[in-house]
Every structure is written in structure tokens, then in C-alpha cells.
Amino acid sequence: MEDLHSQRRPVTVADVARSANVSKATAARVLGGYGTVSDKIREQVTTAASALGYRPNELARSMTTGRSGTIGVIVGDIENAFFSLAVRGISDSARNAGFNVIIANSGEELQAEKSAIDLLIGRRVDGLIVTPSDCRESDHLSDAIRVGVPLILFDRTIPALQVDAVTGADREAAIAATRHLQDFGHRQIAYITAKEGAVGEFFTNEYQLPTSSVLGRVEGFLATQSANGVLDAHQLVRLGATDQKHTDAVVSHLLNGSAPPTAILASDSLVGLQVLRSLHALGMSVPEDISIISFFNADWTTVTTPPITVVDQPVYEMGRLAAERLIARIDGSGGPAEHTRLQTSLISRGSVGRPK
């Protein structure tokens, strides 16, 4: 009886050629999808390949055809529902165009992002979609462009690179959310983000926020607060909500300050959920004691009591458009780089009320 655990060598093109009674070159043409052969020969080769369980060597085929049929996608945090939905949009669009997708997670760490790009280029992907973890650092992305790999930036931009980007209209979204809170009478509004920072650290300059999406939101928030006569709004832009423990500390520090906020704007849905847990742990009710708005219409926002007012971002559509744009570049589409901004909408629910 054959040992099921014994290793078998991979079936080669030469094996298929012998089984089909054709030359190795002919078998390679059929299996590689290039050149011209008769229908009869093609059927002989494909039947033999199927019977033997032949699996193509994608790396070897890419060296022959110049295409691997794959695109690489690097996102900041695959646990974040925002990126999960974006990947779905990318994958659906890529599959419809005949491409496979290899996904890498940077964890919002620059070195992990660099390693992923090196790995994907080594796998000879036809193009890359990257959510840059630090928009101030782009040499590794420039290197990818230099070796001829088409690149699309997703959710964040680096204007100096002059490559295509697909993002949300982040500044405008923050303006709309802040105005909504202002319309309910809120002036002391906190903005909380997961970007690294010490407890109590507030926003003083753009270098503290390495991603263009969060920076755009903070700028929109501050501009709207300033227009409403709140001149020290930057002191309520708090960094450091990287996990539940740190979010608890950030929220506690805010609420125990000399001028505690009456409303909170959370920079993404993970931060929003952590903030809500922090408030509940402190015995605070939403919106009776404090109001909250979160970016991204995550599933959890509809099942809380009350449901959470959110900035609804067209994330699936963003992913779909990013993949379509990349595939167009892979297919030779020219022209200048384009930055596509998709508009958001505010879904008003029960988490915003008037301040006490």
C-alpha cells in the first residue's frame, strides 16, 4: 500500500509531454498559454496534464510571459473591518479581470511594509496596492516604481510619488461630522486617534500624524472648530488609543481634565468601539452623558444601544476602483497619476444628543 505521507516530486512539463506524446516545447506552449498549436494537440496536452495532476510553476511562467497574473495588496490592519471590506472590493474586481490577489498585513509598521513589498516583488506580482503606514517615508515605494511595478496607493496619499491613489474625502468627512456635533450645541469636542502617543499627548503639528487620511480628518476637525470660535481645539485631539488599555487611559484623562469634552469623534471603527467600552466602564451613558461619532459604518455600530452615528465610507467601492486602476496600469494605460476621492455620508443615529 502506498505511504500517503511519502513525498512525491511535482509533475513537470516533461512528464506531461511524454504522456501526451508531444515535444516538451509543444507542451510548454499549451500549458503556458502562448504560441499556436492545433486543437487536437491542445486537447492531448490538457487531458494529460489533468490526469497527472500537473500544477503550473507560476514563477517560471511569469519569467516566460512577463505576467504572473497576481497583484499584491498590503493593508495596515486586516483585523480592522475597514480593510477587510476594502480587500473584498479589490479581490472581486481582480478576480473578474483574471487576477489572483496576495494579501499582506503591515500592522501599520513601516519595516513590515518594506519586507512585504520585497517579498511580493520577489514573487513577481504584476502590480501593488499599498496602504502606506507612514506617508513621510516613501523610498521603498519609489524603489518598487523604479523596477517597473505599477503602484496604487489606497486610503492614503504621498503626493511626491506621483502615483495613482484612491481615498475617501477625509477632510470633508471630518468637517461634516464636526458640524453635526456643533448643530447639537457641542463645543468641547475631542478627537481620538490610534496613532502612537503618550497618554495626555495632544496634536501640535502634522509630523505627529504619519498617515494622510488621519491628518486630513484632524485638519478638517480643527478648521471647523476654529470657525465655530473654539481656538484651543487642538488640545482635545488625543493620540495613543492603540488598544483598549491605552484607550481607557486616554478617555479617563480627557474626562478628568479641567474642560472635559461633551462629545467624542473617533478616528476609525476600532477606536470607536474601544472608546464606547471605556465610557461604559466609567458608568457613562451615550448620549445622555456624552455623545460619540465614529468613522466607518462597522457592523457593531448598528447593534449597540443606542446605535452609533457614523461617517459612512464607500470602502468596497474604493477597493474596487483601486484594483481597476491598477489593472489598467498593468495593461499599459498611460497618462498622469490620478487621485480619486470618494465622498462619504453621515448616518445619524442615536449616539448624539445635546450636551448637559
Coordinates of C-alpha atoms in Angstrom, one line a residue:
M1 CA 0.0 0.0 0.0
E2 CA 1.3 3.5 -0.9
D3 CA 2.5 5.6 2.0
L4 CA 0.3 8.7 1.9
H5 CA 2.9 10.6 3.8
S6 CA 5.7 9.9 1.3
Q7 CA 6.8 12.9 -0.8
R8 CA 6.2 12.8 -4.5
R9 CA 8.1 15.1 -6.8
P10 CA 6.0 17.7 -8.7
V11 CA 4.7 16.8 -12.1
T12 CA 6.8 18.6 -14.7
V13 CA 6.2 19.8 -18.2
A14 CA 8.4 17.0 -19.5
D15 CA 6.1 14.4 -17.7
V16 CA 3.0 15.9 -19.4
A17 CA 4.8 16.0 -22.8
R18 CA 5.7 12.3 -22.5
S19 CA 2.2 11.4 -21.5
A20 CA 0.7 13.4 -24.4
N21 CA 3.3 12.1 -26.9
V22 CA 4.4 15.6 -27.9
S23 CA 7.6 17.5 -27.6
K24 CA 8.4 19.4 -24.4
A25 CA 8.3 22.7 -26.3
T26 CA 4.8 22.0 -27.5
A27 CA 3.6 21.0 -24.1
A28 CA 5.1 24.2 -22.7
R29 CA 3.2 26.3 -25.3
V30 CA -0.1 24.7 -24.3
L31 CA 0.4 24.9 -20.6
G32 CA 1.9 28.4 -20.7
G33 CA -0.9 29.7 -22.9
Y34 CA 1.3 31.2 -25.6
G35 CA 2.2 30.3 -29.2
T36 CA 0.0 28.3 -31.6
V37 CA -1.0 24.6 -31.6
S38 CA -3.8 22.7 -33.1
D39 CA -7.0 22.0 -31.2
K40 CA -6.2 18.2 -31.2
I41 CA -2.7 18.8 -29.7
R42 CA -4.1 21.2 -27.1
E43 CA -6.7 18.6 -26.0
Q44 CA -4.0 15.9 -25.8
V45 CA -1.8 18.1 -23.6
T46 CA -4.6 19.4 -21.3
T47 CA -6.0 15.9 -20.9
A48 CA -2.6 14.5 -19.9
A49 CA -2.0 17.4 -17.5
S50 CA -5.3 16.8 -15.8
A51 CA -4.7 13.1 -15.5
L52 CA -1.2 13.6 -14.0
G53 CA -2.3 16.4 -11.6
Y54 CA 0.0 19.0 -13.2
R55 CA 0.2 22.3 -11.5
P56 CA 1.9 25.2 -13.3
N57 CA 5.0 26.8 -11.9
E58 CA 3.7 30.4 -11.8
L59 CA 7.1 31.9 -11.2
A60 CA 8.6 30.1 -14.2
R61 CA 5.6 31.1 -16.3
S62 CA 5.9 34.7 -15.3
M63 CA 9.5 34.7 -16.4
T64 CA 8.4 33.4 -19.8
T65 CA 5.3 35.6 -20.3
G66 CA 6.2 38.6 -18.3
R67 CA 3.0 38.2 -16.3
S68 CA 2.3 36.3 -13.1
G69 CA -1.5 37.0 -13.1
T70 CA -1.2 38.2 -9.5
I71 CA -1.4 41.5 -7.7
G72 CA 0.0 42.2 -4.2
V73 CA -2.1 44.1 -1.6
I74 CA -0.6 45.5 1.6
V75 CA -3.0 46.9 4.2
G76 CA -2.5 48.4 7.6
D77 CA -4.6 46.1 9.8
I78 CA -6.6 43.2 8.4
E79 CA -8.4 42.9 11.7
N80 CA -9.9 46.3 11.0
A81 CA -13.3 45.9 9.2
F82 CA -12.4 48.8 7.0
F83 CA -9.5 47.0 5.4
S84 CA -11.4 43.7 5.3
L85 CA -14.1 45.2 3.2
A86 CA -11.6 47.0 1.0
V87 CA -9.8 43.7 0.3
R88 CA -13.1 42.2 -0.7
G89 CA -13.6 45.0 -3.2
I90 CA -10.1 44.6 -4.5
S91 CA -10.4 40.8 -4.8
D92 CA -13.7 40.8 -6.5
S93 CA -12.5 43.3 -9.1
A94 CA -9.2 41.5 -9.6
R95 CA -10.9 38.1 -10.0
N96 CA -13.3 39.5 -12.6
A97 CA -10.2 40.6 -14.6
G98 CA -8.5 37.2 -14.2
F99 CA -6.0 38.2 -11.5
N100 CA -5.3 36.5 -8.2
V101 CA -4.5 38.5 -5.1
I102 CA -1.8 38.0 -2.5
I103 CA -2.6 39.9 0.8
A104 CA 0.0 41.1 3.3
N105 CA -0.7 42.9 6.6
S106 CA 1.8 45.5 7.7
G107 CA 0.3 46.1 11.2
E108 CA 0.9 49.8 10.5
E109 CA 4.6 49.1 10.9
L110 CA 7.0 50.5 8.3
Q111 CA 9.6 47.7 8.4
A112 CA 6.9 45.1 8.0
E113 CA 5.6 47.0 5.0
K114 CA 9.0 47.2 3.4
S115 CA 9.5 43.4 3.9
A116 CA 6.1 42.7 2.4
I117 CA 7.0 44.8 -0.7
D118 CA 10.3 43.0 -1.1
L119 CA 8.6 39.6 -0.8
L120 CA 5.8 40.5 -3.3
I121 CA 8.2 41.9 -5.9
G122 CA 10.2 38.7 -5.4
R123 CA 7.1 36.8 -6.2
R124 CA 6.9 38.8 -9.4
V125 CA 3.5 40.3 -8.8
D126 CA 2.2 42.4 -11.7
G127 CA 1.3 45.4 -9.5
L128 CA 0.9 46.6 -6.0
I129 CA -1.9 48.2 -4.0
V130 CA -0.4 49.7 -0.8
T131 CA -1.8 51.5 2.3
P132 CA 1.3 53.3 3.4
S133 CA 1.9 53.1 7.1
D134 CA 4.0 56.3 7.1
C135 CA 3.4 58.8 4.4
R136 CA 6.6 60.6 5.3
E137 CA 8.7 57.5 4.3
S138 CA 8.5 56.5 0.6
D139 CA 11.9 55.4 -0.6
H140 CA 10.8 51.7 -0.6
L141 CA 7.8 52.6 -2.7
S142 CA 10.0 54.6 -5.1
D143 CA 12.2 51.6 -5.4
A144 CA 9.1 49.5 -6.5
I145 CA 8.2 52.0 -9.1
R146 CA 11.8 52.2 -10.3
V147 CA 11.9 48.4 -11.1
G148 CA 8.7 48.8 -13.1
V149 CA 6.0 47.6 -10.7
P150 CA 2.8 49.6 -11.1
L151 CA 1.7 51.0 -7.8
I152 CA -1.6 52.3 -6.5
L153 CA -1.9 53.9 -3.0
F154 CA -5.1 53.1 -1.1
D155 CA -6.8 55.2 1.6
R156 CA -3.7 57.4 1.9
T157 CA -1.6 59.6 -0.4
I158 CA 2.0 60.6 -0.9
P159 CA 1.9 63.4 -3.5
A160 CA 5.7 63.4 -4.0
L161 CA 5.4 59.9 -5.5
Q162 CA 3.2 61.0 -8.3
V163 CA 1.3 57.7 -8.5
D164 CA -2.4 56.9 -8.6
A165 CA -4.3 56.9 -5.3
V166 CA -7.9 56.1 -4.2
T167 CA -9.0 57.6 -0.9
G168 CA -12.1 58.9 0.9
A169 CA -12.7 62.6 1.1
D170 CA -11.3 62.6 4.7
R171 CA -11.2 66.4 5.4
E172 CA -14.7 66.9 4.2
A173 CA -15.9 63.9 6.2
A174 CA -14.5 65.3 9.4
I175 CA -16.0 68.7 8.7
A176 CA -19.5 67.2 8.3
A177 CA -19.2 65.1 11.5
T178 CA -17.9 68.1 13.5
R179 CA -20.7 70.3 12.2
H180 CA -23.2 67.7 13.1
L181 CA -22.0 67.8 16.7
Q182 CA -21.9 71.6 16.7
D183 CA -25.5 71.6 15.5
F184 CA -26.5 69.8 18.7
G185 CA -24.7 72.5 20.7
H186 CA -21.3 70.8 21.3
R187 CA -18.2 73.0 21.6
Q188 CA -15.9 70.8 23.7
I189 CA -15.3 68.0 21.2
A190 CA -12.5 65.5 21.5
Y191 CA -10.9 63.8 18.5
I192 CA -9.3 60.4 19.4
T193 CA -6.9 58.5 17.1
A194 CA -4.9 55.3 17.4
K195 CA -1.7 56.9 16.3
E196 CA 1.2 56.4 18.7
G197 CA 1.3 58.9 21.5
A198 CA 1.6 59.2 25.3
V199 CA -1.5 59.5 27.5
G200 CA -2.4 63.1 27.5
E201 CA -0.4 63.9 24.4
F202 CA -2.3 66.2 22.0
F203 CA -1.9 67.3 18.5
T204 CA 0.6 70.1 17.9
N205 CA 2.0 69.5 14.4
E206 CA 1.5 67.4 11.3
Y207 CA 4.6 65.3 11.9
Q208 CA 2.8 63.5 14.8
L209 CA 0.4 62.0 12.2
P210 CA 2.2 59.9 9.7
T211 CA -0.9 59.0 7.6
S212 CA -2.5 61.4 5.3
S213 CA -6.1 60.1 6.0
V214 CA -5.9 60.8 9.7
L215 CA -4.1 64.1 9.1
G216 CA -6.9 65.2 6.7
R217 CA -9.5 64.4 9.2
V218 CA -7.8 66.2 12.0
E219 CA -7.3 69.3 9.8
G220 CA -11.0 69.3 8.9
F221 CA -12.0 68.9 12.5
L222 CA -9.7 71.7 13.7
A223 CA -10.8 74.1 10.9
T224 CA -14.5 73.5 11.7
Q225 CA -13.9 74.1 15.4
S226 CA -11.9 77.2 14.7
A227 CA -14.7 78.6 12.5
N228 CA -17.0 78.0 15.5
G229 CA -14.8 80.1 17.7
V230 CA -13.0 77.2 19.5
L231 CA -9.4 78.4 19.4
D232 CA -7.8 75.6 21.5
A233 CA -9.5 72.7 19.8
H234 CA -6.1 71.0 19.1
Q235 CA -5.7 70.3 22.9
L236 CA -8.6 67.8 22.6
V237 CA -7.1 66.0 19.6
R238 CA -5.6 63.0 21.5
L239 CA -3.2 60.4 20.3
G240 CA -2.4 56.9 21.7
A241 CA -5.7 54.9 21.5
T242 CA -3.7 51.9 20.2
D243 CA -5.6 49.3 22.2
Q244 CA -8.2 49.0 24.9
K245 CA -5.9 49.6 27.8
H246 CA -4.4 52.8 26.2
T247 CA -7.9 54.0 25.1
D248 CA -9.1 53.6 28.7
A249 CA -6.3 55.9 29.8
V250 CA -6.9 58.4 27.0
V251 CA -10.6 58.7 27.8
S252 CA -10.1 58.9 31.5
H253 CA -7.5 61.6 31.1
L254 CA -9.9 63.6 28.9
L255 CA -12.9 63.3 31.2
N256 CA -10.9 64.2 34.3
G257 CA -9.4 67.3 32.7
S258 CA -10.3 70.9 33.5
A259 CA -12.6 71.2 30.5
P260 CA -13.9 67.6 29.7
P261 CA -15.4 67.0 26.3
T262 CA -19.2 66.7 25.8
A263 CA -18.7 64.7 22.6
I264 CA -16.0 62.4 21.0
L265 CA -15.2 61.9 17.4
A266 CA -13.4 58.5 16.9
S267 CA -10.9 58.3 14.0
D268 CA -11.9 54.8 13.0
S269 CA -14.3 52.0 14.0
L270 CA -11.8 50.1 16.2
V271 CA -11.1 53.3 18.2
G272 CA -14.9 54.0 18.3
L273 CA -15.6 50.6 19.8
Q274 CA -12.8 51.0 22.3
V275 CA -14.0 54.4 23.3
L276 CA -17.5 53.1 23.8
R277 CA -16.2 50.3 26.1
S278 CA -14.2 52.9 28.0
L279 CA -17.2 55.1 28.6
H280 CA -19.3 52.1 29.7
A281 CA -16.6 51.1 32.2
L282 CA -16.8 54.6 33.6
G283 CA -20.5 54.3 34.0
M284 CA -21.3 56.9 31.4
S285 CA -24.4 56.8 29.2
V286 CA -24.5 57.7 25.5
P287 CA -25.8 60.2 24.6
E288 CA -27.1 61.4 28.0
D289 CA -23.6 61.9 29.5
I290 CA -21.5 62.2 26.3
S291 CA -22.1 62.0 22.5
I292 CA -20.0 59.9 20.1
I293 CA -19.5 59.7 16.3
S294 CA -17.2 57.1 14.7
F295 CA -15.7 56.9 11.2
F296 CA -16.8 53.8 9.2
N297 CA -20.1 52.1 9.3
A298 CA -18.9 48.9 11.0
D299 CA -21.5 46.2 11.9
W300 CA -21.2 46.7 15.6
T301 CA -22.4 50.4 15.3
T302 CA -25.9 49.2 14.5
V303 CA -26.4 46.8 17.4
T304 CA -25.4 49.0 20.3
T305 CA -27.9 50.8 22.5
P306 CA -28.2 53.4 21.2
P307 CA -26.8 52.7 17.7
I308 CA -23.8 54.9 16.8
T309 CA -23.8 57.8 14.4
V310 CA -21.1 57.2 11.8
V311 CA -19.2 58.6 8.9
D312 CA -20.2 56.1 6.2
Q313 CA -17.2 55.5 3.8
P314 CA -17.7 53.7 0.5
V315 CA -14.9 51.3 1.3
Y316 CA -15.9 48.4 -1.0
E317 CA -16.1 50.9 -3.9
M318 CA -12.7 52.3 -3.0
G319 CA -11.2 48.8 -3.2
R320 CA -12.9 48.1 -6.5
L321 CA -11.7 51.3 -8.1
A322 CA -8.1 50.8 -6.8
A323 CA -8.0 47.3 -8.4
E324 CA -9.5 48.6 -11.7
R325 CA -7.0 51.4 -11.8
L326 CA -4.1 49.1 -11.1
I327 CA -5.1 46.6 -13.7
A328 CA -5.4 49.4 -16.3
R329 CA -1.9 50.4 -15.5
I330 CA -0.7 46.8 -15.8
D331 CA -2.3 46.7 -19.2
G332 CA -0.4 49.7 -20.3
S333 CA -2.7 52.6 -19.6
G334 CA -0.8 55.9 -19.7
G335 CA -1.5 59.4 -18.6
P336 CA -0.7 61.4 -15.5
A337 CA -1.3 60.0 -12.0
E338 CA -4.9 60.4 -10.7
H339 CA -6.1 60.9 -7.1
T340 CA -9.6 59.7 -6.8
R341 CA -11.5 60.9 -3.7
L342 CA -14.8 59.2 -2.9
Q343 CA -17.4 61.2 -1.0
T344 CA -18.7 60.0 2.4
S345 CA -22.1 60.4 4.1
L346 CA -23.1 60.9 7.7
I347 CA -25.6 58.4 9.1
S348 CA -27.3 60.0 12.0
R349 CA -28.4 57.5 14.7
G350 CA -29.0 57.8 18.5
S351 CA -25.5 58.4 19.9
V352 CA -25.6 62.2 19.5
G353 CA -27.6 64.4 21.8
R354 CA -27.4 67.8 23.4
P355 CA -24.7 68.5 26.0
K356 CA -25.7 68.9 29.6

